[in-house]
Short mmCIF file of C-alpha atoms and ligand atoms in Angstrom, two decimals:
data_model
loop_
_atom_site.label_atom_id
_atom_site.label_comp_id
_atom_site.label_asym_id
_atom_site.label_seq_id
_atom_site.Cartn_x
_atom_site.Cartn_y
_atom_site.Cartn_z
CA MET A 14 -37.28 -4.67 21.06
CA ARG A 15 -33.67 -5.68 20.42
CA THR A 16 -32.72 -8.81 22.37
CA ALA A 17 -29.48 -10.77 22.61
CA ILE A 18 -28.66 -14.17 24.03
CA THR A 19 -24.94 -14.48 24.53
CA ASN A 20 -22.42 -16.89 26.05
CA ILE A 21 -24.26 -19.80 24.44
CA GLY A 22 -22.62 -23.23 24.69
CA ALA A 23 -24.28 -24.70 21.59
CA VAL A 24 -26.78 -23.36 19.07
CA LEU A 25 -29.14 -25.90 17.51
CA SER A 26 -30.31 -24.80 14.07
CA GLY A 27 -33.63 -26.69 13.91
CA ASN A 28 -32.44 -28.27 10.65
CA TRP A 29 -31.80 -31.95 11.41
CA ARG A 30 -29.46 -32.28 8.42
CA GLU A 31 -27.12 -29.60 9.80
CA PRO A 32 -28.10 -29.43 13.46
CA PHE A 33 -25.46 -27.07 14.83
CA VAL A 34 -24.72 -23.41 14.08
CA ASP A 35 -21.24 -22.20 14.93
CA ALA A 36 -22.21 -19.30 17.18
CA ASP A 37 -22.23 -18.10 20.79
CA THR A 38 -24.67 -15.21 20.37
CA VAL A 39 -28.09 -14.72 18.79
CA VAL A 40 -29.54 -11.23 18.34
CA SER A 41 -33.09 -10.33 17.38
CA ASP A 42 -34.69 -7.02 16.51
CA GLY A 43 -38.36 -6.30 15.99
CA GLY A 44 -39.24 -9.96 16.37
CA LEU A 45 -36.82 -11.29 13.77
CA ILE A 46 -33.39 -12.87 14.17
CA VAL A 47 -30.83 -10.39 12.86
CA GLY A 48 -27.58 -12.02 13.94
CA VAL A 49 -26.26 -15.51 14.69
CA GLY A 50 -22.55 -15.51 15.36
CA ALA A 51 -19.85 -14.42 17.75
CA ALA A 52 -20.40 -12.01 20.64
CA VAL A 53 -17.51 -9.83 19.49
CA ASP A 54 -19.41 -9.10 16.27
CA ALA A 55 -22.73 -8.33 17.95
CA ASP A 56 -23.56 -4.80 19.05
CA LEU A 57 -24.69 -5.83 22.52
CA ASP A 58 -24.71 -2.24 23.78
CA SER A 59 -27.58 -1.45 21.45
CA CYS A 60 -29.75 -4.25 22.86
CA ASP A 61 -32.70 -3.58 25.15
CA VAL A 62 -32.22 -6.93 26.87
CA VAL A 63 -29.09 -9.12 27.08
CA ILE A 64 -29.45 -12.68 28.37
CA ASP A 65 -26.36 -14.58 29.50
CA ALA A 66 -26.88 -18.28 28.71
CA ASP A 67 -23.86 -19.23 30.84
CA GLY A 68 -22.92 -21.98 28.38
CA ALA A 69 -26.41 -23.49 28.03
CA THR A 70 -27.90 -24.55 24.69
CA VAL A 71 -30.16 -22.46 22.44
CA ALA A 72 -32.70 -24.05 20.11
CA PRO A 73 -35.68 -22.85 18.10
CA GLY A 74 -38.91 -22.86 20.09
CA LEU A 75 -40.74 -26.16 19.72
CA ILE A 76 -43.74 -26.22 17.38
CA ASP A 77 -46.50 -28.54 18.55
CA SER A 78 -48.28 -29.53 15.36
CA HIS A 79 -51.22 -31.21 17.11
CA VAL A 80 -53.07 -29.27 19.80
CA HIS A 81 -56.83 -29.22 20.28
CA VAL A 82 -57.33 -25.57 21.08
CA ALA A 83 -60.79 -24.18 21.76
CA PHE A 84 -61.04 -20.47 22.55
CA GLY A 85 -58.83 -18.44 24.84
CA ASP A 86 -56.34 -20.19 27.10
CA PHE A 87 -58.97 -22.69 28.18
CA THR A 88 -59.68 -26.30 27.24
CA PRO A 89 -63.21 -27.64 27.75
CA ARG A 90 -61.77 -31.17 27.35
CA GLN A 91 -60.17 -31.10 30.80
CA ASN A 92 -61.80 -27.90 32.07
CA THR A 93 -58.44 -26.24 32.55
CA ILE A 94 -57.38 -22.64 32.15
CA GLY A 95 -53.87 -21.43 31.39
CA TYR A 96 -52.66 -24.63 29.72
CA LEU A 97 -51.18 -22.93 26.65
CA GLU A 98 -49.05 -20.61 28.75
CA SER A 99 -48.01 -23.71 30.68
CA TYR A 100 -46.95 -25.39 27.41
CA LEU A 101 -44.78 -22.36 26.71
CA HIS A 102 -42.94 -23.13 29.94
CA GLY A 103 -42.24 -26.56 28.41
CA GLY A 104 -40.46 -24.94 25.46
CA THR A 105 -43.42 -24.91 23.05
CA THR A 106 -43.61 -21.49 21.41
CA THR A 107 -46.07 -22.29 18.62
CA VAL A 108 -49.07 -24.60 18.40
CA LEU A 109 -51.10 -25.65 15.39
CA SER A 110 -54.74 -26.53 15.84
CA ALA A 111 -55.74 -30.09 15.04
CA GLY A 112 -59.37 -29.00 14.94
CA GLU A 113 -61.50 -27.23 17.51
CA VAL A 114 -63.30 -30.50 18.26
CA HIS A 115 -63.79 -29.89 21.96
CA ILE A 116 -66.06 -26.86 21.69
CA PRO A 117 -69.18 -27.87 23.64
CA GLY A 118 -72.08 -28.38 21.25
CA ARG A 119 -69.80 -28.25 18.23
CA PRO A 120 -71.95 -27.95 15.09
CA HIS A 121 -71.79 -30.36 12.14
CA ASP A 122 -73.83 -28.29 9.67
CA LEU A 123 -71.87 -26.56 6.93
CA ALA A 124 -72.53 -23.00 8.08
CA GLY A 125 -71.54 -24.01 11.61
CA VAL A 126 -68.23 -25.73 10.77
CA LYS A 127 -67.17 -22.89 8.51
CA ALA A 128 -68.06 -20.25 11.08
CA LEU A 129 -66.24 -22.14 13.82
CA ALA A 130 -63.01 -22.37 11.80
CA VAL A 131 -63.12 -18.71 10.81
CA ALA A 132 -63.90 -17.54 14.35
CA ALA A 133 -61.11 -19.64 15.91
CA HIS A 134 -58.62 -18.48 13.29
CA LYS A 135 -59.43 -14.82 13.78
CA CYS A 136 -59.60 -14.94 17.58
CA TYR A 137 -56.09 -16.37 17.90
CA GLU A 138 -54.72 -13.86 15.43
CA ASN A 139 -55.46 -11.35 18.19
CA PHE A 140 -54.52 -13.48 21.19
CA ARG A 141 -51.19 -14.98 22.11
CA PRO A 142 -51.29 -16.82 25.47
CA GLY A 143 -48.06 -16.09 27.31
CA GLY A 144 -46.63 -14.90 24.00
CA MET A 145 -47.28 -18.19 22.23
CA ARG A 146 -48.23 -18.25 18.55
CA VAL A 147 -51.47 -20.18 17.99
CA HIS A 148 -52.46 -21.12 14.44
CA ALA A 149 -56.09 -22.01 14.94
CA GLY A 150 -59.15 -22.57 12.83
CA SER A 151 -58.82 -26.02 11.30
CA LEU A 152 -61.89 -26.64 9.18
CA LEU A 153 -63.48 -29.94 10.20
CA LEU A 154 -64.42 -31.79 7.03
CA GLU A 155 -68.11 -32.61 6.79
CA PRO A 156 -70.06 -34.26 3.97
CA GLY A 157 -71.59 -31.71 1.61
CA LEU A 158 -68.74 -29.20 1.66
CA GLU A 159 -68.23 -27.84 -1.86
CA PRO A 160 -65.31 -26.05 -3.54
CA SER A 161 -67.09 -22.73 -2.92
CA ASP A 162 -67.15 -23.48 0.85
CA PHE A 163 -63.40 -24.12 0.90
CA ALA A 164 -62.80 -20.94 -1.08
CA ALA A 165 -64.97 -18.98 1.37
CA VAL A 166 -63.05 -20.05 4.48
CA ARG A 167 -59.73 -19.64 2.66
CA ALA A 168 -60.73 -16.06 1.81
CA ASN A 169 -61.17 -15.49 5.55
CA GLY A 170 -57.67 -16.67 6.37
CA VAL A 171 -58.35 -20.32 7.29
CA TRP A 172 -55.57 -22.54 5.91
CA LEU A 173 -55.82 -25.74 7.96
CA THR A 174 -58.31 -28.54 7.62
CA LYS A 175 -58.87 -31.80 9.43
CA ALA A 176 -60.47 -35.06 8.33
CA GLY A 177 -61.60 -37.53 10.93
CA PHE A 178 -64.37 -36.08 13.06
CA GLY A 179 -67.07 -35.38 10.45
CA ALA A 180 -70.46 -37.00 10.09
CA VAL A 181 -69.30 -39.11 7.12
CA ASP A 182 -70.41 -42.70 6.57
CA SER A 183 -66.92 -44.14 6.11
CA ALA A 184 -63.28 -43.06 5.85
CA LYS A 185 -63.55 -43.35 2.04
CA ASP A 186 -65.83 -40.31 2.01
CA TYR A 187 -62.78 -38.23 2.91
CA VAL A 188 -61.02 -38.97 -0.41
CA GLU A 189 -63.02 -36.37 -2.33
CA LEU A 190 -63.25 -33.88 0.55
CA VAL A 191 -59.47 -33.89 1.07
CA ALA A 192 -58.87 -33.50 -2.67
CA MET A 193 -61.22 -30.48 -2.76
CA ALA A 194 -59.54 -28.92 0.27
CA LYS A 195 -56.09 -29.35 -1.30
CA GLU A 196 -57.36 -27.79 -4.52
CA ALA A 197 -58.52 -24.77 -2.50
CA GLY A 198 -55.03 -24.36 -1.02
CA LEU A 199 -55.67 -25.69 2.48
CA VAL A 200 -53.17 -27.89 4.33
CA THR A 201 -55.00 -31.20 4.74
CA THR A 202 -54.54 -33.38 7.81
CA LEU A 203 -56.06 -36.74 8.65
CA HIS A 204 -56.82 -38.56 11.88
CA THR A 205 -54.91 -41.86 11.63
CA GLY A 206 -55.49 -45.12 13.48
CA GLY A 207 -58.13 -46.42 15.84
CA CYS A 208 -61.13 -44.48 17.12
CA SER A 209 -60.25 -41.67 19.46
CA ILE A 210 -63.72 -40.98 20.81
CA PRO A 211 -67.03 -42.86 20.83
CA GLY A 212 -69.03 -42.27 17.65
CA THR A 213 -66.05 -42.18 15.30
CA PHE A 214 -64.49 -44.98 13.24
CA PRO A 215 -60.92 -46.16 12.65
CA VAL A 216 -58.76 -44.85 9.80
CA THR A 217 -56.59 -47.75 8.62
CA GLY A 218 -53.24 -47.64 6.85
CA GLU A 219 -55.06 -48.43 3.61
CA ASP A 220 -57.41 -45.48 4.21
CA VAL A 221 -54.45 -43.15 4.76
CA LEU A 222 -52.96 -44.17 1.40
CA ASP A 223 -56.33 -43.72 -0.36
CA ILE A 224 -57.17 -40.36 1.22
CA ASN A 225 -53.61 -39.07 0.71
CA PRO A 226 -53.65 -36.00 2.99
CA ASP A 227 -50.73 -33.60 3.19
CA ILE A 228 -50.06 -34.92 6.69
CA SER A 229 -51.04 -38.15 8.42
CA PHE A 230 -51.80 -36.94 11.94
CA HIS A 231 -50.60 -39.11 14.83
CA ILE A 232 -49.38 -41.78 12.47
CA ASN A 233 -48.25 -43.64 15.61
CA GLY A 234 -51.85 -43.83 16.80
CA GLY A 235 -54.36 -41.39 18.12
CA PRO A 236 -53.95 -43.18 20.43
CA VAL A 237 -54.31 -46.60 18.68
CA ALA A 238 -51.81 -47.36 15.90
CA ILE A 239 -52.21 -48.70 12.35
CA GLU A 240 -50.52 -51.96 11.26
CA ASP A 241 -46.72 -51.82 11.36
CA ARG A 242 -46.32 -52.66 7.68
CA TYR A 243 -47.86 -49.35 6.59
CA TYR A 244 -44.98 -47.18 7.85
CA ASP A 245 -42.75 -48.34 5.00
CA MET A 246 -45.64 -47.86 2.57
CA ILE A 247 -46.59 -44.34 3.69
CA ALA A 248 -43.03 -42.95 4.07
CA PRO A 249 -42.24 -42.89 0.30
CA THR A 250 -45.53 -41.17 -0.66
CA GLY A 251 -44.53 -37.60 0.15
CA MET A 252 -47.02 -37.39 3.00
CA GLY A 253 -46.08 -35.77 6.30
CA MET A 254 -45.81 -38.30 9.14
CA GLN A 255 -46.70 -36.87 12.53
CA VAL A 256 -45.74 -38.70 15.71
CA CYS A 257 -47.67 -37.69 18.84
CA ALA A 258 -47.01 -37.90 22.55
CA ALA A 259 -50.50 -39.29 23.13
CA GLY A 260 -49.86 -42.14 20.68
CA ASN A 261 -47.87 -45.34 20.67
CA LEU A 262 -44.16 -44.96 21.49
CA ARG A 263 -43.12 -48.17 19.73
CA THR A 264 -44.82 -47.27 16.44
CA GLY A 265 -43.60 -43.68 16.73
CA ILE A 266 -40.08 -45.02 16.58
CA LEU A 267 -41.06 -47.32 13.67
CA ALA A 268 -42.39 -44.29 11.78
CA ALA A 269 -39.19 -42.31 12.37
CA GLU A 270 -37.02 -45.22 11.31
CA ALA A 271 -39.13 -45.76 8.17
CA ALA A 272 -38.80 -42.04 7.41
CA HIS A 273 -35.01 -42.37 7.52
CA ARG A 274 -35.03 -45.51 5.35
CA HIS A 275 -37.01 -43.73 2.62
CA ASP A 276 -35.19 -40.37 2.78
CA ALA A 277 -38.42 -38.89 4.14
CA PHE A 278 -37.20 -37.62 7.51
CA ASP A 279 -37.77 -34.01 6.36
CA ARG A 280 -41.46 -34.88 6.67
CA LEU A 281 -41.39 -36.42 10.14
CA LEU A 282 -43.21 -34.16 12.60
CA ILE A 283 -43.68 -34.27 16.35
CA GLY A 284 -46.80 -33.12 18.18
CA THR A 285 -48.62 -33.94 21.37
CA ASP A 286 -52.32 -34.52 20.45
CA THR A 287 -53.39 -32.83 23.64
CA PRO A 288 -55.50 -31.69 25.44
CA THR A 289 -57.36 -34.95 25.00
CA GLY A 290 -58.36 -37.87 27.17
CA SER A 291 -54.61 -38.41 27.50
CA GLY A 292 -54.43 -35.19 29.43
CA ILE A 293 -52.70 -31.85 29.26
CA MET A 294 -48.95 -32.21 28.71
CA PRO A 295 -46.88 -29.05 29.13
CA LEU A 296 -43.71 -31.11 28.66
CA GLY A 297 -45.24 -33.38 26.01
CA MET A 298 -43.03 -32.20 23.14
CA LEU A 299 -39.87 -32.67 25.19
CA TYR A 300 -40.99 -36.03 26.58
CA THR A 301 -41.70 -37.35 23.08
CA ILE A 302 -38.26 -36.32 21.81
CA ILE A 303 -36.57 -37.70 24.93
CA HIS A 304 -38.47 -40.99 25.09
CA MET A 305 -37.97 -41.74 21.41
CA ALA A 306 -34.25 -40.91 21.53
CA ALA A 307 -33.54 -42.71 24.80
CA VAL A 308 -34.89 -46.11 23.75
CA SER A 309 -33.78 -46.16 20.10
CA ASP A 310 -30.81 -45.30 17.88
CA LEU A 311 -32.50 -42.08 16.74
CA ASP A 312 -30.45 -38.90 17.22
CA VAL A 313 -31.79 -36.25 19.59
CA THR A 314 -30.94 -33.57 17.03
CA ASP A 315 -32.98 -35.38 14.35
CA LEU A 316 -35.98 -35.40 16.65
CA ILE A 317 -35.53 -31.75 17.62
CA GLY A 318 -35.56 -31.02 13.88
CA ALA A 319 -38.84 -32.96 13.65
CA ALA A 320 -40.26 -30.65 16.34
CA THR A 321 -38.98 -27.40 14.80
CA GLY A 322 -37.59 -26.97 11.28
CA ASN A 323 -39.55 -29.83 9.73
CA VAL A 324 -42.85 -28.49 11.09
CA ALA A 325 -42.08 -24.98 9.87
CA ARG A 326 -41.28 -26.26 6.39
CA MET A 327 -44.36 -28.45 6.06
CA PHE A 328 -46.74 -25.79 7.35
CA GLY A 329 -44.99 -22.79 5.76
CA LEU A 330 -44.10 -21.02 9.03
CA ASN A 331 -41.32 -18.44 9.44
CA ASN A 332 -40.00 -19.82 12.75
CA GLY A 333 -38.49 -23.20 13.59
CA LEU A 334 -34.93 -22.34 12.57
CA VAL A 335 -32.20 -20.27 14.20
CA ALA A 336 -31.24 -18.21 11.17
CA VAL A 337 -31.24 -14.56 10.13
CA GLY A 338 -34.65 -13.43 8.94
CA ARG A 339 -36.55 -16.07 10.90
CA ASP A 340 -39.00 -15.25 13.69
CA ALA A 341 -37.14 -14.90 16.98
CA ASP A 342 -38.81 -17.79 18.82
CA LEU A 343 -36.01 -19.28 20.87
CA ILE A 344 -35.55 -21.48 23.92
CA VAL A 345 -32.57 -21.87 26.23
CA ILE A 346 -32.25 -25.47 27.43
CA ASP A 347 -29.81 -27.18 29.74
CA ALA A 348 -28.99 -30.34 31.61
CA PRO A 349 -31.21 -30.49 34.70
CA LEU A 350 -29.59 -29.58 38.00
CA GLY A 351 -28.58 -32.75 39.83
CA GLY A 352 -28.48 -34.95 36.74
CA THR A 353 -25.60 -37.13 35.60
CA LYS A 354 -25.16 -35.46 32.20
CA HIS A 355 -23.75 -32.02 31.51
CA THR A 356 -25.52 -30.78 28.40
CA ALA A 357 -29.15 -30.69 27.33
CA LEU A 358 -28.51 -33.06 24.41
CA ASP A 359 -26.68 -35.63 26.52
CA ALA A 360 -29.37 -35.49 29.20
CA MET A 361 -32.07 -36.07 26.59
CA LYS A 362 -30.30 -39.10 25.12
CA ASN A 363 -29.95 -40.36 28.67
CA GLY A 364 -33.73 -40.19 29.02
CA ASP A 365 -33.79 -37.29 31.49
CA MET A 366 -36.26 -34.44 31.28
CA ILE A 367 -34.19 -31.32 30.65
CA ALA A 368 -34.46 -27.82 32.08
CA VAL A 369 -35.89 -24.89 30.15
CA GLY A 370 -33.98 -21.79 31.23
CA ALA A 371 -35.63 -19.14 29.07
CA VAL A 372 -38.23 -18.71 26.36
CA ILE A 373 -38.30 -15.87 23.86
CA THR A 374 -41.11 -15.42 21.37
CA ASP A 375 -41.36 -12.72 18.74
CA GLY A 376 -38.08 -11.38 20.12
CA VAL A 377 -39.56 -10.79 23.58
CA PRO A 378 -38.31 -12.71 26.63
CA ARG A 379 -41.31 -14.42 28.28
CA PHE A 380 -39.32 -15.77 31.20
CA VAL A 381 -35.62 -16.01 32.00
CA GLY A 382 -34.03 -18.11 34.71
CA ARG A 383 -36.57 -20.76 35.46
CA SER A 384 -39.56 -22.47 33.92
CA CYS A 385 -42.69 -23.11 35.97
CA ASN A 386 -42.68 -26.69 34.76
CA THR A 387 -39.14 -28.03 34.39
CA ARG A 388 -36.30 -28.73 36.77
CA PRO A 389 -33.80 -25.92 37.32
CA THR A 390 -30.94 -25.50 34.86
CA THR A 391 -27.41 -26.52 35.78
CA ARG A 392 -26.10 -23.22 34.42
CA GLN A 393 -27.19 -19.76 35.55
CA VAL A 394 -29.29 -18.40 32.72
CA ARG A 395 -29.96 -14.76 33.60
CA VAL A 396 -30.64 -11.25 32.37
CA THR A 397 -27.42 -9.26 32.59
CA ARG A 398 -28.72 -6.00 31.17
CA SER A 399 -32.17 -4.62 30.55
CA SER A 400 -33.58 -1.22 29.75
CA VAL A 401 -37.11 -2.59 29.79
CA LEU A 402 -39.34 -1.88 32.79
CA GLN A 403 -40.29 -5.48 33.22
CA GLU A 404 -38.98 -8.44 35.11
CA PHE A 405 -38.44 -11.70 33.31
ZN1 ZN B 542 -56.07 -35.07 17.92
#
């Protein structure tokens, strides 16, 4: 399918260092972005679908780097179906599993944890709720895993791993397990902060430094934060620093500010850490960006970068940026109807939840005109031409 969004007021690149692209039209073909520029240069007549953004803003789809998927579009944690499709209506076009920890009766034996990761990974390769990309199958680190076990899951496509919910005796036991997982080529992630569920133990700032994962998950607390002084100690290490909606807002801002101080903002990531006891949050990515920007000096565009381009870079994904050759996962956002601000970015800095006017994943419009979950747009985002027998 060839799809164009035209009459765009502002195009956000997803790269916080250069947040704007000088363009009014984005064209995709076969799921990839093939043109970012001026409408006069785009062959709109050849497009199957043309969307008029009416001056609204286009950004890369948000990438939630911390979602506890299970199987299908169902979470046993809150017994809810359809939540992933609902997240898509909040502008999230990709989610990364933070471990399938909510599967009822989840096994801890080595054969069980490996099988669970492989099954989750392969199931979501064949299933995209509402068009969303789901990178699932995060191997839960358990004592006794050997290099051959990591190689076996890696050979079956699993590339994520999570420390923090295993039957280890102390956080120190993760030092060797994380090192082995890294050696096998997996992206290693670590629960950070106080206990999230009964039966687990806290992971302190000192533990994070010792274990040295690729990414400190919910560094602002999951949901209980580490000591403030560790943000300036972790930022220079090269570790990814993930701030989550279900964490601590104050320490999330501390983490982002520390990242800037140490030229480490490329490694600041935003996620939700949902579904959890904190709930299901279809607008969680947007709320985190908005809340952090509204009560601090942080730029909205920096935080959008932390929810798009930064995540793509750290996890090696081909979306997250509005650029030729990237996956065509795009959102059209706008100031909410009835608000006091006139653009999506100004509304966000003002602390207002914005409107999502359209979501496109893999070059296919999933809805155009209105989200199920946000306020209506100020501008009239609409399909102006379509040769596809489908309503959006
Ligand atoms: Zn989590």
